[in-house]
Coordinates of C-alpha atoms and ligand atoms in Angstrom, one line a residue:
M778 CA -1.3 12.6 -45.0
K779 CA -0.8 9.0 -44.5
H780 CA 2.7 8.8 -45.8
W781 CA 3.8 11.9 -43.6
G782 CA 6.6 11.0 -40.8
F783 CA 5.6 10.9 -37.2
S784 CA 6.7 14.1 -36.3
T785 CA 4.7 16.3 -39.1
K786 CA 1.3 14.3 -38.2
A787 CA 1.9 15.2 -34.3
I788 CA 2.4 18.5 -35.6
H789 CA -0.6 19.3 -38.4
L790 CA -3.5 16.4 -38.3
G791 CA -6.4 17.4 -35.8
I792 CA -7.0 20.7 -37.1
D793 CA -8.5 22.1 -40.4
P794 CA -7.6 25.9 -40.5
Q795 CA -10.0 26.5 -43.3
N796 CA -12.7 25.8 -40.6
N797 CA -11.0 27.6 -37.7
H798 CA -10.6 31.2 -39.0
G799 CA -7.4 30.0 -40.3
A800 CA -6.3 29.4 -36.5
T801 CA -3.3 26.8 -36.9
S802 CA -3.4 26.1 -33.0
I803 CA -5.9 24.0 -31.8
P804 CA -9.1 26.1 -30.7
I805 CA -10.0 25.2 -27.3
Y806 CA -13.8 24.9 -27.2
Q807 CA -14.6 25.8 -23.7
T808 CA -18.3 24.9 -23.3
S809 CA -20.1 22.1 -21.8
S810 CA -23.0 21.9 -24.7
F811 CA -23.7 22.7 -28.1
A812 CA -26.9 24.6 -29.3
Y813 CA -29.4 23.8 -32.5
S814 CA -31.6 26.2 -33.5
Q815 CA -34.2 23.1 -34.4
A816 CA -35.2 20.9 -32.0
E817 CA -35.4 18.1 -34.9
E818 CA -31.8 18.5 -35.4
L819 CA -31.0 17.6 -31.8
A820 CA -33.5 14.7 -31.6
E821 CA -31.4 13.3 -34.7
V822 CA -27.9 13.9 -33.2
F823 CA -29.3 11.9 -30.1
D824 CA -30.4 9.3 -32.4
G825 CA -27.0 9.2 -34.0
N826 CA -28.7 10.1 -37.3
R827 CA -26.8 13.1 -37.9
F828 CA -23.1 14.1 -37.0
G829 CA -22.9 16.6 -34.0
Y830 CA -21.7 17.1 -30.4
I831 CA -24.4 17.5 -28.0
Y832 CA -22.3 17.7 -24.1
S833 CA -18.8 17.7 -23.3
R834 CA -19.0 14.7 -21.1
I835 CA -19.6 12.7 -24.3
S836 CA -17.4 14.8 -26.8
N837 CA -15.9 18.3 -27.7
P838 CA -14.1 19.6 -30.6
T839 CA -10.8 20.2 -29.2
V840 CA -11.1 16.8 -27.5
T841 CA -11.7 15.2 -30.8
A842 CA -8.8 17.2 -32.2
F843 CA -6.5 15.4 -29.9
E844 CA -8.2 11.9 -30.8
Q845 CA -7.4 12.3 -34.2
R846 CA -3.8 13.3 -33.9
I847 CA -3.3 10.6 -31.3
N848 CA -5.1 8.3 -33.7
A849 CA -3.0 8.8 -36.7
L850 CA 0.3 8.5 -34.6
E851 CA -1.2 5.4 -33.8
N852 CA -2.5 4.2 -37.3
G853 CA -6.0 3.0 -35.6
V854 CA -9.6 3.2 -36.3
G855 CA -10.0 5.9 -33.6
A856 CA -9.7 6.9 -30.1
V857 CA -11.4 8.3 -27.0
A858 CA -9.9 10.7 -24.5
T859 CA -10.6 10.5 -20.9
S860 CA -9.6 12.5 -17.5
S861 CA -6.5 10.2 -16.4
G862 CA -4.8 7.3 -17.6
M863 CA -6.7 5.1 -14.8
A864 CA -10.2 6.4 -16.4
A865 CA -8.8 5.0 -19.8
I866 CA -8.0 1.8 -18.6
F867 CA -11.4 1.4 -16.4
T868 CA -13.5 2.7 -19.5
V869 CA -11.4 -0.1 -21.6
L870 CA -12.2 -3.0 -19.5
F871 CA -15.4 -1.7 -18.3
T872 CA -16.3 -2.1 -22.0
L873 CA -15.1 -5.5 -22.3
T874 CA -16.6 -7.4 -19.3
S875 CA -19.3 -8.1 -17.4
Q876 CA -20.1 -9.8 -14.1
G877 CA -18.5 -13.3 -14.2
D878 CA -16.1 -12.5 -17.1
E879 CA -12.1 -12.7 -16.5
I880 CA -9.0 -10.7 -17.4
V881 CA -5.4 -12.1 -17.9
S882 CA -3.0 -9.6 -16.6
S883 CA 0.2 -9.4 -16.5
K884 CA 1.9 -9.2 -13.0
S885 CA 4.3 -6.2 -13.8
L886 CA 1.7 -3.0 -13.3
F887 CA 1.6 0.2 -12.3
G888 CA 0.4 0.8 -8.8
G889 CA -2.9 2.3 -9.7
T890 CA -3.8 -0.3 -12.1
F891 CA -3.2 -3.1 -9.6
L892 CA -5.3 -1.4 -7.0
L893 CA -8.3 -0.9 -9.8
F894 CA -7.8 -4.9 -10.7
N895 CA -8.0 -6.0 -7.0
R896 CA -10.3 -3.3 -5.5
V897 CA -12.6 -2.1 -7.8
L898 CA -13.1 -4.5 -10.6
S899 CA -13.1 -7.5 -8.4
K900 CA -15.8 -5.6 -6.3
Y901 CA -17.9 -5.9 -9.7
G902 CA -17.3 -9.2 -10.0
V903 CA -14.7 -9.5 -12.9
S904 CA -11.7 -11.5 -11.8
V905 CA -8.1 -10.7 -12.8
K906 CA -5.8 -14.0 -13.1
Y907 CA -1.8 -12.6 -12.7
V908 CA 0.3 -14.9 -14.9
D909 CA 4.1 -14.2 -15.4
I910 CA 4.0 -12.6 -18.6
L911 CA 7.4 -13.7 -19.7
D912 CA 6.2 -17.3 -19.9
P913 CA 4.0 -18.0 -22.9
E914 CA 2.6 -21.3 -21.4
S915 CA 1.4 -19.8 -18.1
I916 CA -0.5 -17.4 -20.2
K917 CA -1.8 -19.9 -22.5
N918 CA -3.0 -21.9 -19.2
A919 CA -4.5 -18.9 -17.7
I920 CA -6.9 -18.0 -20.7
T921 CA -10.6 -19.4 -20.2
E922 CA -13.9 -19.2 -22.2
K923 CA -14.5 -16.5 -19.6
T924 CA -11.3 -14.4 -20.5
R925 CA -12.5 -11.0 -22.2
A926 CA -8.8 -9.5 -22.8
L927 CA -5.1 -10.0 -21.9
F928 CA -3.5 -6.8 -20.1
L929 CA 0.4 -5.8 -19.9
E930 CA 2.5 -2.4 -20.1
S931 CA 4.8 -2.1 -22.9
I932 CA 7.8 -1.6 -20.2
G933 CA 6.6 -2.8 -16.6
N934 CA 6.8 0.4 -14.1
P935 CA 8.6 0.0 -12.5
G936 CA 9.9 -3.7 -12.7
M937 CA 11.3 -2.1 -16.1
D938 CA 10.6 -5.8 -17.7
V939 CA 9.6 -5.8 -21.4
P940 CA 7.5 -8.6 -22.2
D941 CA 7.9 -10.0 -25.9
I942 CA 4.9 -8.4 -27.4
R943 CA 5.2 -10.0 -30.5
K944 CA 4.9 -13.9 -29.6
I945 CA 2.1 -12.7 -26.8
S946 CA 0.0 -11.5 -29.5
E947 CA 0.1 -14.6 -31.5
I948 CA -1.5 -16.4 -28.3
T949 CA -4.0 -13.9 -28.1
R950 CA -5.1 -14.4 -31.7
A951 CA -5.2 -17.9 -31.5
K952 CA -7.3 -17.7 -28.5
S953 CA -9.6 -14.6 -30.1
I954 CA -9.2 -12.5 -27.5
P955 CA -8.1 -8.9 -27.6
L956 CA -4.5 -7.8 -26.6
I957 CA -4.8 -4.4 -24.3
A958 CA -1.5 -2.8 -24.0
D959 CA -0.6 0.2 -21.7
S960 CA 2.1 1.9 -23.6
T961 CA 2.2 5.0 -21.4
L962 CA 6.1 4.3 -21.0
T963 CA 6.9 3.9 -24.6
T964 CA 4.5 6.5 -26.0
P965 CA 3.5 5.8 -29.9
C966 CA 7.0 7.4 -30.7
L967 CA 9.1 4.2 -29.4
F968 CA 6.4 1.2 -29.9
N969 CA 4.3 0.7 -32.8
A970 CA 1.7 -1.5 -30.9
K971 CA -0.4 -1.8 -33.8
E972 CA 2.8 -3.5 -35.8
H973 CA 3.0 -5.9 -32.7
G974 CA -0.2 -7.5 -32.5
V975 CA -1.7 -5.2 -29.7
D976 CA -5.9 -4.5 -30.4
V977 CA -6.1 -1.6 -28.0
V978 CA -3.0 0.7 -26.9
I979 CA -3.8 2.9 -23.9
H980 CA -1.8 6.4 -22.7
S981 CA -1.5 8.4 -19.6
S982 CA -1.3 11.4 -21.6
T983 CA -0.4 12.9 -18.2
K984 CA 3.4 11.6 -18.7
Y985 CA 5.2 12.1 -22.0
I986 CA 2.2 13.3 -24.5
T987 CA 2.3 16.3 -22.2
G988 CA 5.7 16.4 -21.1
N989 CA 5.8 19.0 -18.7
G990 CA 3.8 17.6 -15.7
S991 CA 1.2 20.0 -15.8
T992 CA -1.8 18.1 -17.2
M993 CA -3.8 15.3 -16.2
G994 CA -5.3 13.1 -19.3
G995 CA -5.7 9.5 -20.8
V996 CA -6.5 8.1 -24.5
F997 CA -7.2 4.5 -25.8
I998 CA -7.2 3.9 -29.4
D999 CA -8.5 0.7 -31.2
L1000 CA -6.3 -0.4 -33.9
G1001 CA -8.8 -2.0 -35.8
T1002 CA -7.3 -5.5 -35.7
F1003 CA -10.0 -7.3 -33.3
E1004 CA -13.1 -8.4 -34.5
W1005 CA -15.1 -7.0 -32.0
E1006 CA -18.5 -9.1 -32.5
S1007 CA -16.3 -12.5 -32.2
L1008 CA -16.2 -11.9 -28.2
D1009 CA -18.5 -12.9 -26.0
N1010 CA -20.2 -9.5 -25.1
K1011 CA -23.8 -8.7 -25.3
D1012 CA -23.1 -4.8 -25.7
L1013 CA -20.3 -5.4 -28.6
K1014 CA -22.4 -8.0 -30.6
N1015 CA -25.2 -5.1 -30.6
A1016 CA -23.2 -2.2 -31.7
A1017 CA -21.7 -4.6 -34.1
N1018 CA -24.9 -5.4 -35.6
R1019 CA -26.0 -1.6 -35.5
A1020 CA -23.0 0.1 -36.9
G1021 CA -20.5 -2.9 -38.2
S1022 CA -17.6 -4.5 -36.4
E1023 CA -15.1 -1.3 -36.8
M1024 CA -16.5 0.7 -34.6
A1025 CA -18.2 -1.5 -31.8
F1026 CA -15.5 -0.9 -29.4
L1027 CA -15.1 3.0 -29.6
N1028 CA -19.0 3.2 -29.8
V1029 CA -19.9 1.3 -26.6
A1030 CA -16.7 2.6 -25.0
R1031 CA -18.2 6.3 -25.4
R1032 CA -21.3 5.8 -25.1
N1033 CA -22.1 3.4 -22.2
I1034 CA -18.9 3.8 -20.3
L1035 CA -17.3 7.5 -20.8
M1036 CA -21.0 9.2 -21.0
N1037 CA -22.2 7.2 -18.1
T1038 CA -19.4 7.4 -15.7
G1039 CA -18.4 10.8 -16.3
A1040 CA -14.8 9.9 -17.3
C1041 CA -14.3 12.9 -20.2
Q1042 CA -11.4 14.7 -20.7
S1043 CA -11.3 18.6 -20.3
P1044 CA -11.1 20.8 -23.3
F1045 CA -8.3 23.1 -21.8
N1046 CA -6.2 19.5 -21.4
A1047 CA -7.0 17.9 -24.5
Y1048 CA -5.2 21.2 -26.2
L1049 CA -2.5 20.9 -23.9
H1050 CA -2.1 16.9 -24.8
C1051 CA -2.1 18.7 -28.8
M1052 CA 0.9 21.0 -27.8
G1053 CA 2.5 17.9 -26.3
L1054 CA 2.3 16.0 -28.9
E1055 CA 4.0 18.3 -31.4
T1056 CA 7.4 18.1 -29.9
L1057 CA 6.9 14.4 -28.2
E1058 CA 9.7 12.8 -31.0
L1059 CA 11.9 15.6 -30.1
R1060 CA 11.8 15.2 -26.4
M1061 CA 11.7 11.3 -26.6
E1062 CA 15.0 11.4 -28.3
K1063 CA 16.5 13.2 -25.5
H1064 CA 14.5 11.1 -22.3
C1065 CA 16.2 8.3 -24.0
S1066 CA 19.4 9.4 -24.5
N1067 CA 19.8 10.7 -21.1
A1068 CA 18.3 7.5 -19.7
L1069 CA 20.8 5.4 -21.5
T1070 CA 23.6 7.6 -19.9
L1071 CA 22.4 7.8 -16.6
A1072 CA 22.1 4.1 -16.4
E1073 CA 25.5 3.3 -17.7
Y1074 CA 26.9 5.9 -15.1
L1075 CA 24.7 4.2 -12.1
E1076 CA 25.5 0.9 -13.4
S1077 CA 29.3 1.1 -12.3
H1078 CA 28.4 3.2 -9.2
P1079 CA 29.6 1.2 -6.1
A1080 CA 26.7 2.3 -3.7
I1081 CA 23.9 0.8 -6.3
T1082 CA 23.0 -3.2 -6.0
E1083 CA 21.1 -3.4 -9.0
I1084 CA 19.9 -1.6 -12.2
N1085 CA 17.0 -2.3 -14.6
Y1086 CA 16.9 -0.4 -17.7
P1087 CA 16.8 -2.4 -21.0
G1088 CA 18.8 -0.3 -22.8
L1089 CA 22.0 -1.6 -21.2
K1090 CA 23.7 -4.2 -23.3
D1091 CA 23.7 -6.8 -20.2
N1092 CA 20.0 -6.3 -19.6
R1093 CA 17.8 -9.5 -19.9
F1094 CA 15.3 -7.3 -22.1
H1095 CA 17.8 -5.6 -23.9
K1096 CA 17.0 -7.7 -27.2
I1097 CA 13.5 -8.0 -27.0
A1098 CA 13.5 -3.9 -26.4
D1099 CA 15.6 -3.4 -29.1
N1100 CA 13.0 -5.3 -31.5
L1101 CA 10.3 -3.6 -30.4
F1102 CA 11.5 -0.2 -29.4
N1103 CA 13.6 0.1 -32.4
G1104 CA 16.4 0.6 -30.5
R1105 CA 15.4 3.5 -27.9
Y1106 CA 14.3 1.9 -24.3
G1107 CA 12.5 4.8 -22.9
G1108 CA 13.1 7.7 -20.3
L1109 CA 12.4 5.6 -16.8
L1110 CA 14.7 3.4 -15.1
S1111 CA 14.9 2.0 -11.5
F1112 CA 17.7 1.1 -9.2
S1113 CA 18.2 -0.6 -5.8
L1114 CA 20.3 0.5 -2.8
P1115 CA 20.5 -1.6 0.3
S1116 CA 17.3 -0.4 2.2
Q1117 CA 15.3 2.0 2.1
K1118 CA 16.9 4.3 4.6
Q1119 CA 19.2 4.4 2.1
C1120 CA 16.9 5.2 -0.5
F1121 CA 15.2 8.1 1.7
K1122 CA 18.9 9.8 2.1
L1123 CA 19.4 9.9 -1.6
I1124 CA 16.2 11.5 -1.9
N1125 CA 16.4 14.2 1.0
R1126 CA 20.2 15.4 -0.7
L1127 CA 19.0 15.7 -3.8
K1128 CA 18.8 19.6 -5.2
L1129 CA 17.9 19.3 -8.8
I1130 CA 15.8 16.1 -9.0
K1131 CA 12.2 16.2 -7.6
N1132 CA 10.6 13.6 -5.2
L1133 CA 7.2 13.7 -6.6
A1134 CA 4.8 10.7 -7.8
N1135 CA 4.9 11.3 -11.4
L1136 CA 6.8 10.2 -14.7
G1137 CA 7.2 11.7 -17.9
D1138 CA 8.3 15.3 -17.2
A1139 CA 10.5 17.5 -18.9
K1140 CA 12.2 17.8 -15.3
T1141 CA 14.1 14.2 -13.7
L1142 CA 12.0 12.9 -10.7
I1143 CA 12.7 10.3 -8.2
T1144 CA 10.1 8.2 -6.5
H1145 CA 10.7 5.6 -3.8
P1146 CA 7.6 3.4 -4.8
A1147 CA 7.2 0.8 -2.0
S1148 CA 6.4 4.0 0.2
T1149 CA 4.5 6.0 -2.2
I1150 CA 2.7 4.5 -5.3
F1151 CA 2.4 1.1 -4.2
H1152 CA 1.7 1.9 -0.3
E1153 CA -1.6 0.8 -0.4
C1154 CA -0.8 -2.4 -1.9
T1155 CA 0.1 -5.7 -0.2
E1156 CA 3.5 -7.1 0.3
E1157 CA 2.6 -9.5 -2.2
E1158 CA 1.1 -7.3 -4.9
M1159 CA 4.4 -5.3 -4.6
R1160 CA 6.8 -8.5 -4.9
E1161 CA 4.8 -9.5 -7.9
A1162 CA 5.4 -5.9 -9.2
G1163 CA 9.0 -6.1 -8.8
V1164 CA 8.8 -3.6 -6.0
H1165 CA 10.9 -3.6 -2.6
E1166 CA 12.0 -0.9 -0.1
G1167 CA 15.4 -0.7 -1.4
L1168 CA 13.8 0.5 -5.1
V1169 CA 14.0 4.0 -6.4
R1170 CA 12.3 5.1 -9.7
L1171 CA 14.1 7.8 -11.7
S1172 CA 12.1 9.1 -14.4
V1173 CA 15.1 11.1 -16.6
G1174 CA 14.5 14.6 -17.7
I1175 CA 15.7 16.5 -20.6
E1176 CA 17.8 18.8 -18.9
D1177 CA 21.5 18.8 -19.5
V1178 CA 22.4 15.2 -18.4
K1179 CA 25.7 16.5 -16.8
D1180 CA 23.7 18.4 -14.2
I1181 CA 21.7 15.2 -13.3
I1182 CA 24.6 13.0 -12.7
E1183 CA 26.4 15.8 -10.7
D1184 CA 22.8 15.8 -8.4
L1185 CA 23.0 11.9 -8.3
E1186 CA 26.9 12.1 -7.9
T1187 CA 27.0 14.4 -4.7
A1188 CA 23.9 12.8 -3.0
L1189 CA 24.8 9.3 -3.7
G1190 CA 28.3 10.0 -2.4
E1191 CA 26.9 10.7 0.7
V1192 CA 24.4 7.5 1.3
D1193 CA 26.3 5.0 3.3
Ligands
PLP1673 N1 -0.1 3.6 -16.6 C1 0.7 3.8 -16.7 C2 2.2 2.7 -16.8 C3 1.5 4.7 -15.2 O1 2.8 4.6 -14.9 C4 0.3 5.5 -14.8 C5 0.2 7.0 -13.7 O2 1.5 7.0 -13.1 C6 -1.0 5.1 -15.2 C7 -1.4 4.2 -16.0 C8 -2.1 6.2 -14.7 O3 -2.2 7.3 -15.3 P1 -2.8 8.6 -14.7 O4 -2.1 9.4 -13.5 O5 -3.1 9.7 -15.7 O6 -4.1 8.4 -14.1

């Protein structure tokens, strides 16, 4: 099965029809808890001396199916699914840090991640040092003996910058800290995180993995490349001593953080993520080709002052994106109009494209980040993330591209 291609794995792994009455679609175990006839049996499962499900806040067979399927696509040692992408990010970072620790992070982040770092982690005594992720010297200088991870997005949302992840991983390896990448915009389909030196990869499965805007979820995968006992973290060292380094991070993440915060994924959502994965490769092809066509169209439109899409040949990240994402550049782009007023006029005149705060849907979506996703951020936080009042984000769907262009053409014609 290891030699299977991406879509074959995405369609077939995570379910054993022999043990599921021949079912080929993942069964939904819609149950909160699991019964054992003998008290000793359940006690053994609690002790970890016997495998078994206990309570769906810890694990559930449908959620396991999603974890196994995505883990196979990322070629990791295991995955933990969560209630949302944000829950995946906080579970990873709460696993790695204690009071007084530091994280080094890219400035170019999704607004919710900024707020988690600046409003929540800081409250618990973990500080985040922001660096220019395009400047290796600033990354090296920011890492101290208190740093427990470097965090970045494979493509910054909505800044659309692409960090040279392979080069950055050389720095994190030399400094013995794990490299954590949020690959929501690239999915395992475009970005082979393990091959490029990432240690833990995170996805909001709300987005392309589900692919139709129906479901919240998140997941993170340990790629098996980091020696967890080498990090200055008591829980990870204890877990590595108990059961070996390979599963230490995932065990602590599940048993200390996920279980105790209740950030678990629902079985029904896991089922929908599994269904989404089955068509991910096909959909990503169309997202990427539609986005490139639209970027080329928007680039030459007189109303637009700036377009950010790494697929464009003269984009400053084109070459890095080419290397990292195998000649595909994702379904998200952003562009600028002279003012917020013109962005609002454009959005209000669109008929097909939906104005909402999500991405990675089959439908094309538009968002004005400054007044929505980033509205709680300070001006400085927005500037750091490349957000300004004239910026519009477009999540390009998989409709017929001529219809998306027609909608934009009509609306842009009336923007002045
Ligand atoms: N990471 C990125 C890059 C995102 O764009 C988002 C949401 O838009 C998240 C994480 C958070 O995911 P969720 O909304 O599933 O919590």
